[in-house]
C-alpha positions as a LaTeX table, in Angstrom:
\begin{tabular}{lrrr}
\hline
Residue & $x$ (\AA) & $y$ (\AA) & $z$ (\AA) \\
\hline
Unk1 & 49.04 & 11.20 & $-11.89$ \\
Unk2 & 45.24 & 10.01 & $-11.09$ \\
Unk3 & 44.57 & 8.88 & $-7.79$ \\
Unk4 & 42.30 & 6.14 & $-8.99$ \\
Unk5 & 45.11 & 4.53 & $-10.56$ \\
Unk6 & 45.00 & 0.43 & $-8.83$ \\
Unk7 & 47.15 & $-2.32$ & $-9.54$ \\
Unk8 & 45.63 & $-5.28$ & $-10.67$ \\
Unk9 & 45.75 & $-7.08$ & $-7.01$ \\
Unk10 & 44.00 & $-4.56$ & $-5.33$ \\
Unk11 & 41.11 & $-4.13$ & $-7.81$ \\
Unk12 & 38.07 & $-6.07$ & $-6.60$ \\
Unk13 & 35.55 & $-7.79$ & $-8.63$ \\
Unk14 & 32.39 & $-7.78$ & $-8.71$ \\
Unk15 & 30.58 & $-11.11$ & $-7.68$ \\
Unk16 & 29.19 & $-12.69$ & $-10.34$ \\
Unk17 & 31.55 & $-13.92$ & $-13.33$ \\
Unk18 & 31.39 & $-12.04$ & $-16.72$ \\
Unk19 & 32.72 & $-12.83$ & $-20.06$ \\
Unk20 & 32.00 & $-11.64$ & $-23.83$ \\
Unk21 & 32.83 & $-12.63$ & $-26.68$ \\
Unk22 & 33.74 & $-10.15$ & $-28.75$ \\
Unk23 & 34.66 & $-10.39$ & $-33.30$ \\
Unk24 & 34.73 & $-7.61$ & $-35.85$ \\
Unk25 & 31.46 & $-7.71$ & $-38.98$ \\
Unk26 & 34.57 & $-7.53$ & $-40.99$ \\
Unk27 & 33.58 & $-11.11$ & $-42.45$ \\
Unk28 & 31.57 & $-13.93$ & $-41.77$ \\
Unk29 & 32.37 & $-16.00$ & $-38.76$ \\
Unk30 & 34.45 & $-19.34$ & $-38.77$ \\
Unk31 & 34.98 & $-21.97$ & $-36.99$ \\
Unk32 & 37.91 & $-20.15$ & $-34.96$ \\
Unk33 & 34.72 & $-17.04$ & $-34.29$ \\
Unk34 & 32.38 & $-20.12$ & $-33.15$ \\
Unk35 & 35.30 & $-21.61$ & $-31.25$ \\
Unk36 & 36.03 & $-18.23$ & $-28.81$ \\
Unk37 & 32.90 & $-17.75$ & $-28.30$ \\
Unk38 & 31.27 & $-21.38$ & $-28.00$ \\
Unk39 & 34.36 & $-21.82$ & $-24.72$ \\
Unk40 & 33.10 & $-17.98$ & $-23.23$ \\
Unk41 & 29.66 & $-18.83$ & $-23.35$ \\
Unk42 & 30.10 & $-22.91$ & $-21.59$ \\
Unk43 & 32.26 & $-20.89$ & $-19.06$ \\
Unk44 & 29.24 & $-18.32$ & $-18.33$ \\
Unk45 & 27.16 & $-21.23$ & $-17.72$ \\
Unk46 & 29.22 & $-23.68$ & $-15.91$ \\
Unk47 & 30.24 & $-20.79$ & $-13.19$ \\
Unk48 & 26.15 & $-19.12$ & $-13.84$ \\
Unk49 & 27.53 & $-15.97$ & $-14.32$ \\
Unk50 & 27.35 & $-13.36$ & $-17.65$ \\
Unk51 & 28.09 & $-13.42$ & $-21.55$ \\
Unk52 & 27.82 & $-10.60$ & $-23.23$ \\
Unk53 & 28.37 & $-9.38$ & $-26.68$ \\
Unk54 & 29.88 & $-7.18$ & $-28.65$ \\
Unk55 & 30.81 & $-5.86$ & $-31.77$ \\
Unk56 & 34.33 & $-4.16$ & $-32.97$ \\
Unk57 & 33.54 & $-2.61$ & $-35.34$ \\
Unk58 & 35.39 & 1.00 & $-34.45$ \\
Unk59 & 37.40 & 0.44 & $-38.90$ \\
Unk60 & 34.14 & 2.17 & $-40.34$ \\
Unk61 & 35.65 & 1.05 & $-44.23$ \\
Unk62 & 36.23 & $-2.50$ & $-43.90$ \\
Unk63 & 33.32 & $-3.30$ & $-40.69$ \\
Unk64 & 30.16 & $-3.78$ & $-43.14$ \\
Unk65 & 25.94 & $-4.09$ & $-41.39$ \\
Unk66 & 25.39 & $-7.32$ & $-43.56$ \\
Unk67 & 28.14 & $-9.00$ & $-41.63$ \\
Unk68 & 26.93 & $-7.67$ & $-37.76$ \\
Unk69 & 23.79 & $-9.46$ & $-39.01$ \\
Unk70 & 25.66 & $-12.41$ & $-40.08$ \\
Unk71 & 27.55 & $-12.61$ & $-37.28$ \\
Unk72 & 24.07 & $-12.64$ & $-35.24$ \\
Unk73 & 22.43 & $-14.75$ & $-36.92$ \\
Unk74 & 25.34 & $-17.81$ & $-36.59$ \\
Unk75 & 26.09 & $-17.23$ & $-33.93$ \\
Unk76 & 22.12 & $-18.00$ & $-32.52$ \\
Unk77 & 22.52 & $-20.85$ & $-35.18$ \\
Unk78 & 24.40 & $-22.10$ & $-33.38$ \\
Unk79 & 22.46 & $-21.29$ & $-29.95$ \\
Unk80 & 25.04 & $-18.33$ & $-28.91$ \\
Unk81 & 22.65 & $-15.77$ & $-27.69$ \\
Unk82 & 24.18 & $-13.06$ & $-25.16$ \\
Unk83 & 22.46 & $-11.50$ & $-21.57$ \\
Unk84 & 22.44 & $-8.30$ & $-22.38$ \\
Unk85 & 22.50 & $-6.16$ & $-25.25$ \\
Unk86 & 25.01 & $-5.74$ & $-27.48$ \\
Unk87 & 27.73 & $-2.83$ & $-27.68$ \\
Unk88 & 28.83 & $-1.40$ & $-30.38$ \\
Unk89 & 32.64 & 0.37 & $-30.45$ \\
Unk90 & 30.89 & 2.93 & $-33.48$ \\
Unk91 & 28.74 & 3.80 & $-30.48$ \\
Unk92 & 31.38 & 4.95 & $-28.07$ \\
Unk93 & 33.91 & 6.76 & $-29.66$ \\
Unk94 & 33.59 & 9.86 & $-27.47$ \\
Unk95 & 34.71 & 6.96 & $-24.57$ \\
Unk96 & 38.16 & 6.44 & $-26.30$ \\
Unk97 & 38.62 & 10.13 & $-27.27$ \\
Unk98 & 38.23 & 10.90 & $-23.61$ \\
Unk99 & 40.46 & 8.05 & $-22.04$ \\
Unk100 & 43.05 & 9.52 & $-24.39$ \\
Unk101 & 42.47 & 13.16 & $-23.14$ \\
Unk102 & 43.13 & 11.66 & $-20.00$ \\
Unk103 & 46.61 & 10.24 & $-21.39$ \\
Unk104 & 47.44 & 12.86 & $-23.45$ \\
Unk105 & 47.17 & 15.19 & $-20.04$ \\
Unk106 & 49.42 & 12.96 & $-18.21$ \\
Unk107 & 51.17 & 13.47 & $-21.04$ \\
Unk108 & 52.23 & 10.16 & $-22.79$ \\
Unk109 & 50.83 & 10.22 & $-25.80$ \\
Unk110 & 52.12 & 12.08 & $-28.40$ \\
Unk111 & 51.02 & 12.90 & $-32.36$ \\
Unk112 & 52.50 & 11.43 & $-35.10$ \\
Unk113 & 53.80 & 12.78 & $-38.31$ \\
Unk114 & 55.36 & 9.90 & $-40.08$ \\
Unk115 & 53.45 & 8.17 & $-43.28$ \\
Unk116 & 53.67 & 3.78 & $-43.97$ \\
Unk117 & 55.94 & 4.57 & $-46.31$ \\
Unk118 & 58.36 & 6.77 & $-44.09$ \\
Unk119 & 58.75 & 3.74 & $-41.51$ \\
Unk120 & 58.91 & 0.33 & $-44.30$ \\
Unk121 & 61.92 & 3.17 & $-45.86$ \\
Unk122 & 63.05 & 4.04 & $-42.20$ \\
Unk123 & 63.44 & 0.57 & $-40.73$ \\
Unk124 & 64.88 & $-0.44$ & $-44.60$ \\
Unk125 & 68.20 & 1.50 & $-44.43$ \\
Unk126 & 67.45 & 1.55 & $-40.27$ \\
Unk127 & 68.37 & $-2.51$ & $-41.30$ \\
Unk128 & 70.98 & $-1.71$ & $-44.08$ \\
Unk129 & 73.45 & 0.64 & $-41.92$ \\
Unk130 & 73.65 & $-2.61$ & $-39.33$ \\
Unk131 & 72.89 & $-5.50$ & $-41.26$ \\
Unk132 & 70.60 & $-6.98$ & $-38.67$ \\
Unk133 & 66.88 & $-7.16$ & $-38.62$ \\
Unk134 & 65.47 & $-4.19$ & $-36.84$ \\
Unk135 & 63.71 & $-4.73$ & $-33.51$ \\
Unk136 & 59.92 & $-6.35$ & $-33.85$ \\
Unk137 & 57.43 & $-6.32$ & $-31.30$ \\
Unk138 & 56.04 & $-9.46$ & $-30.42$ \\
Unk139 & 53.56 & $-9.56$ & $-33.39$ \\
Unk140 & 56.17 & $-9.41$ & $-35.40$ \\
Unk141 & 56.59 & $-5.83$ & $-37.37$ \\
Unk142 & 58.87 & $-3.23$ & $-36.67$ \\
Unk143 & 58.69 & $-1.37$ & $-33.36$ \\
Unk144 & 58.29 & 2.95 & $-34.71$ \\
Unk145 & 62.04 & 4.14 & $-35.90$ \\
Unk146 & 60.71 & 7.94 & $-34.70$ \\
Unk147 & 61.14 & 7.71 & $-31.11$ \\
Unk148 & 59.63 & 11.07 & $-29.54$ \\
Unk149 & 62.06 & 13.07 & $-28.77$ \\
Unk150 & 62.75 & 12.30 & $-33.27$ \\
Unk151 & 61.03 & 15.58 & $-33.26$ \\
Unk152 & 59.88 & 18.45 & $-30.26$ \\
Unk153 & 56.91 & 18.46 & $-28.31$ \\
Unk154 & 56.20 & 22.11 & $-29.52$ \\
Unk155 & 56.37 & 20.89 & $-33.85$ \\
Unk156 & 54.85 & 18.17 & $-33.61$ \\
Unk157 & 52.02 & 20.99 & $-32.34$ \\
Unk158 & 52.70 & 23.15 & $-34.90$ \\
Unk159 & 51.94 & 20.40 & $-37.58$ \\
Unk160 & 48.69 & 19.22 & $-35.85$ \\
Unk161 & 48.13 & 22.97 & $-35.94$ \\
Unk162 & 48.14 & 22.72 & $-39.69$ \\
Unk163 & 45.84 & 19.47 & $-39.95$ \\
Unk164 & 48.85 & 17.42 & $-40.95$ \\
Unk165 & 47.41 & 14.13 & $-40.72$ \\
Unk166 & 48.49 & 12.00 & $-37.46$ \\
Unk167 & 47.89 & 8.81 & $-35.80$ \\
Unk168 & 48.91 & 9.23 & $-31.35$ \\
Unk169 & 51.06 & 6.86 & $-29.82$ \\
Unk170 & 51.78 & 5.87 & $-26.59$ \\
Unk171 & 54.96 & 6.96 & $-25.56$ \\
Unk172 & 55.79 & 3.31 & $-24.11$ \\
Unk173 & 59.33 & 5.33 & $-21.52$ \\
Unk174 & 57.35 & 7.65 & $-20.44$ \\
Unk175 & 54.30 & 5.25 & $-19.73$ \\
Unk176 & 56.04 & 2.34 & $-17.88$ \\
Unk177 & 57.76 & 5.11 & $-15.31$ \\
Unk178 & 54.67 & 6.67 & $-14.63$ \\
Unk179 & 52.91 & 3.24 & $-13.42$ \\
Unk180 & 56.14 & 3.19 & $-11.10$ \\
Unk181 & 55.83 & 6.06 & $-9.78$ \\
Unk182 & 52.02 & 5.38 & $-8.93$ \\
Unk183 & 53.11 & 2.41 & $-7.14$ \\
Unk184 & 50.76 & $-0.94$ & $-6.18$ \\
Unk185 & 53.19 & $-2.91$ & $-7.66$ \\
Unk186 & 54.06 & $-5.02$ & $-10.85$ \\
Unk187 & 52.56 & $-4.34$ & $-13.69$ \\
Unk188 & 51.48 & $-8.66$ & $-13.67$ \\
Unk189 & 47.79 & $-10.50$ & $-14.61$ \\
Unk190 & 46.23 & $-13.48$ & $-13.65$ \\
Unk191 & 46.32 & $-15.58$ & $-16.62$ \\
Unk192 & 43.61 & $-18.93$ & $-15.94$ \\
Unk193 & 44.82 & $-22.41$ & $-16.86$ \\
Unk194 & 43.46 & $-25.31$ & $-18.00$ \\
Unk195 & 39.58 & $-23.68$ & $-18.24$ \\
Unk196 & 38.35 & $-19.61$ & $-17.89$ \\
Unk197 & 37.35 & $-20.03$ & $-13.99$ \\
Unk198 & 40.91 & $-23.20$ & $-13.32$ \\
Unk199 & 43.36 & $-22.20$ & $-11.67$ \\
Unk200 & 45.75 & $-18.70$ & $-12.55$ \\
Unk201 & 49.74 & $-17.48$ & $-12.76$ \\
Unk202 & 50.82 & $-14.50$ & $-12.45$ \\
Unk203 & 51.55 & $-13.43$ & $-15.30$ \\
Unk204 & 54.56 & $-10.24$ & $-15.82$ \\
Unk205 & 53.70 & $-7.69$ & $-18.08$ \\
Unk206 & 56.24 & $-6.71$ & $-20.41$ \\
Unk207 & 54.53 & $-3.66$ & $-22.07$ \\
Unk208 & 57.92 & $-2.37$ & $-23.73$ \\
Unk209 & 58.98 & $-4.93$ & $-25.94$ \\
Unk210 & 55.48 & $-3.21$ & $-27.50$ \\
Unk211 & 57.45 & $-0.02$ & $-28.66$ \\
Unk212 & 54.95 & 3.54 & $-28.35$ \\
Unk213 & 52.44 & 1.68 & $-30.10$ \\
Unk214 & 49.33 & 3.56 & $-32.02$ \\
Unk215 & 46.06 & 4.32 & $-29.36$ \\
Unk216 & 44.27 & 5.95 & $-32.68$ \\
Unk217 & 44.86 & 6.23 & $-36.42$ \\
Unk218 & 44.66 & 8.56 & $-38.75$ \\
Unk219 & 41.03 & 7.69 & $-40.31$ \\
Unk220 & 40.15 & 5.35 & $-37.26$ \\
Unk221 & 40.03 & 8.00 & $-33.44$ \\
Unk222 & 40.69 & 4.33 & $-31.67$ \\
Unk223 & 42.82 & 1.38 & $-31.92$ \\
Unk224 & 42.07 & $-1.69$ & $-31.31$ \\
Unk225 & 44.44 & $-1.65$ & $-27.73$ \\
Unk226 & 42.74 & 1.03 & $-26.60$ \\
Unk227 & 39.46 & 0.44 & $-27.61$ \\
Unk228 & 39.54 & $-3.36$ & $-25.81$ \\
Unk229 & 40.01 & $-1.79$ & $-22.44$ \\
Unk230 & 37.94 & 0.59 & $-22.25$ \\
Unk231 & 34.91 & $-1.15$ & $-23.30$ \\
Unk232 & 35.69 & $-4.76$ & $-21.01$ \\
Unk233 & 35.66 & $-1.72$ & $-18.06$ \\
Unk234 & 32.31 & $-0.79$ & $-19.35$ \\
Unk235 & 31.12 & $-4.06$ & $-19.76$ \\
Unk236 & 31.90 & $-4.89$ & $-16.54$ \\
Unk237 & 34.34 & $-7.99$ & $-17.49$ \\
Unk238 & 35.62 & $-9.85$ & $-15.01$ \\
Unk239 & 36.97 & $-12.77$ & $-17.18$ \\
Unk240 & 38.69 & $-12.47$ & $-20.76$ \\
Unk241 & 38.37 & $-15.09$ & $-22.66$ \\
Unk242 & 40.47 & $-15.36$ & $-26.48$ \\
Unk243 & 42.90 & $-16.40$ & $-28.36$ \\
Unk244 & 45.76 & $-17.33$ & $-27.48$ \\
Unk245 & 47.51 & $-15.38$ & $-30.59$ \\
Unk246 & 45.87 & $-11.71$ & $-28.39$ \\
Unk247 & 48.58 & $-13.98$ & $-25.29$ \\
Unk248 & 50.83 & $-11.08$ & $-25.39$ \\
Unk249 & 49.23 & $-8.29$ & $-25.88$ \\
Unk250 & 47.64 & $-8.13$ & $-22.47$ \\
Unk251 & 51.08 & $-6.44$ & $-20.58$ \\
Unk252 & 49.70 & $-3.62$ & $-23.08$ \\
Unk253 & 45.97 & $-3.56$ & $-21.52$ \\
Unk254 & 47.78 & $-4.53$ & $-18.75$ \\
Unk255 & 49.33 & $-0.77$ & $-18.81$ \\
Unk256 & 46.74 & 0.78 & $-19.76$ \\
Unk257 & 44.58 & $-0.19$ & $-17.30$ \\
Unk258 & 46.70 & 1.02 & $-14.41$ \\
Unk259 & 47.57 & 3.56 & $-16.84$ \\
Unk260 & 43.26 & 5.02 & $-16.72$ \\
Unk261 & 42.53 & 3.50 & $-13.14$ \\
Unk262 & 40.87 & 0.40 & $-14.47$ \\
Unk263 & 40.22 & $-2.88$ & $-13.00$ \\
Unk264 & 41.94 & $-6.08$ & $-14.42$ \\
Unk265 & 40.32 & $-8.24$ & $-14.95$ \\
Unk266 & 41.13 & $-11.47$ & $-15.07$ \\
Unk267 & 43.01 & $-13.59$ & $-18.33$ \\
Unk268 & 42.37 & $-17.10$ & $-20.63$ \\
Unk269 & 44.10 & $-17.41$ & $-23.63$ \\
Unk270 & 42.49 & $-19.97$ & $-25.10$ \\
Unk271 & 43.96 & $-23.06$ & $-28.53$ \\
Unk272 & 43.89 & $-21.82$ & $-31.63$ \\
Unk273 & 41.70 & $-23.54$ & $-34.14$ \\
Unk274 & 44.57 & $-24.63$ & $-37.20$ \\
Unk275 & 43.67 & $-25.26$ & $-40.99$ \\
Unk276 & 45.74 & $-28.09$ & $-42.70$ \\
Unk277 & 48.81 & $-26.38$ & $-43.14$ \\
Unk278 & 49.16 & $-25.15$ & $-39.28$ \\
Unk279 & 47.65 & $-21.82$ & $-39.44$ \\
Unk280 & 45.24 & $-20.27$ & $-37.22$ \\
Unk281 & 41.77 & $-19.68$ & $-39.03$ \\
Unk282 & 41.10 & $-16.06$ & $-40.13$ \\
Unk283 & 39.11 & $-14.44$ & $-42.56$ \\
Unk284 & 42.09 & $-12.56$ & $-44.50$ \\
Unk285 & 43.06 & $-16.48$ & $-45.10$ \\
Unk286 & 39.61 & $-17.34$ & $-46.40$ \\
Unk287 & 38.99 & $-19.89$ & $-43.89$ \\
Unk288 & 35.74 & $-20.93$ & $-44.08$ \\
Unk289 & 32.65 & $-19.29$ & $-42.88$ \\
Unk290 & 30.30 & $-21.20$ & $-40.71$ \\
Unk291 & 27.51 & $-19.49$ & $-43.35$ \\
Unk292 & 29.71 & $-21.14$ & $-45.84$ \\
Unk293 & 29.17 & $-24.76$ & $-43.62$ \\
Unk294 & 25.60 & $-23.52$ & $-42.87$ \\
Unk295 & 24.33 & $-23.51$ & $-46.52$ \\
Unk296 & 26.43 & $-27.25$ & $-47.12$ \\
Unk297 & 24.67 & $-29.44$ & $-45.11$ \\
Unk298 & 26.13 & $-28.48$ & $-41.77$ \\
Unk299 & 24.45 & $-28.52$ & $-38.56$ \\
Unk300 & 25.69 & $-27.07$ & $-34.79$ \\
Unk301 & 26.10 & $-30.71$ & $-33.41$ \\
Unk302 & 28.69 & $-30.86$ & $-36.53$ \\
Unk303 & 30.38 & $-28.15$ & $-36.02$ \\
Unk304 & 30.60 & $-28.49$ & $-31.86$ \\
Unk305 & 32.04 & $-32.45$ & $-33.01$ \\
Unk306 & 34.97 & $-30.55$ & $-35.32$ \\
Unk307 & 36.25 & $-28.71$ & $-32.55$ \\
Unk308 & 36.26 & $-31.06$ & $-29.87$ \\
Unk309 & 33.55 & $-29.04$ & $-27.67$ \\
Unk310 & 30.05 & $-30.81$ & $-26.14$ \\
Unk311 & 26.48 & $-29.31$ & $-26.85$ \\
Unk312 & 26.21 & $-26.10$ & $-24.32$ \\
Unk313 & 23.67 & $-26.18$ & $-22.03$ \\
Unk314 & 20.64 & $-24.44$ & $-21.30$ \\
Unk315 & 20.38 & $-21.79$ & $-19.21$ \\
\hline
\end{tabular}
């Protein structure tokens, strides 16, 4: 196991408060994005810290340059200006490959060759045979029904050598066992209450609920779980401030941080901005974009009022 792996409590954070806003340029920003960006930048200003911007553009099919330009334009209109250069994930695929290689050297990842249709069919069969819903992760997706033991490592290596398409999955059981072998105490994170710099409570991670998560896809050489962990460490993020919809995913992130010997930031999961039906605003649900609000005559102050926020003080 890597000798540099340390517990989250053993890691020391840089003195300067550093947070980030990390949208995906696969569409225009909406009010939910605006809220998260403003909560981040306001916390940085209150703490005399640093606010950074990251474009999570690993999906090179859906992410487009015009959306990236639109994000920068929308943030500038809101008065949200990062304190350093923008990090684009598409520039750092080599970093993610190195992280996967490290996990592979530890025997903690494996290539999985089942297609989405095969997985869906196996889930249906499992539910039919048991009369019960298949186990699901915290996001509601069925857990992978094809465990690592279903195919020998030699057979997987042979398929890989033949050029068969595959995803890279984390062996969750082996990874949790590896963390236990490393020592350093239980797998936890510190969750700030109320505001990002507020009092904290210790949350016990439960990564097992996610099953063997995908760390690299057939069409993209990484995943959200892996890249966000690598990027937060690379950018020196001390406080991850993001929506409550990502609260449970933090268990996977702190597991990867421990395995890779990376620091665990302090987390704060803020409230979500909901539509009139009570659902989270999202691009897939065609939430009204900031660009559309601007075209209709809205001002940054109008956005702040709708989000129940105060103007961001300038530095």
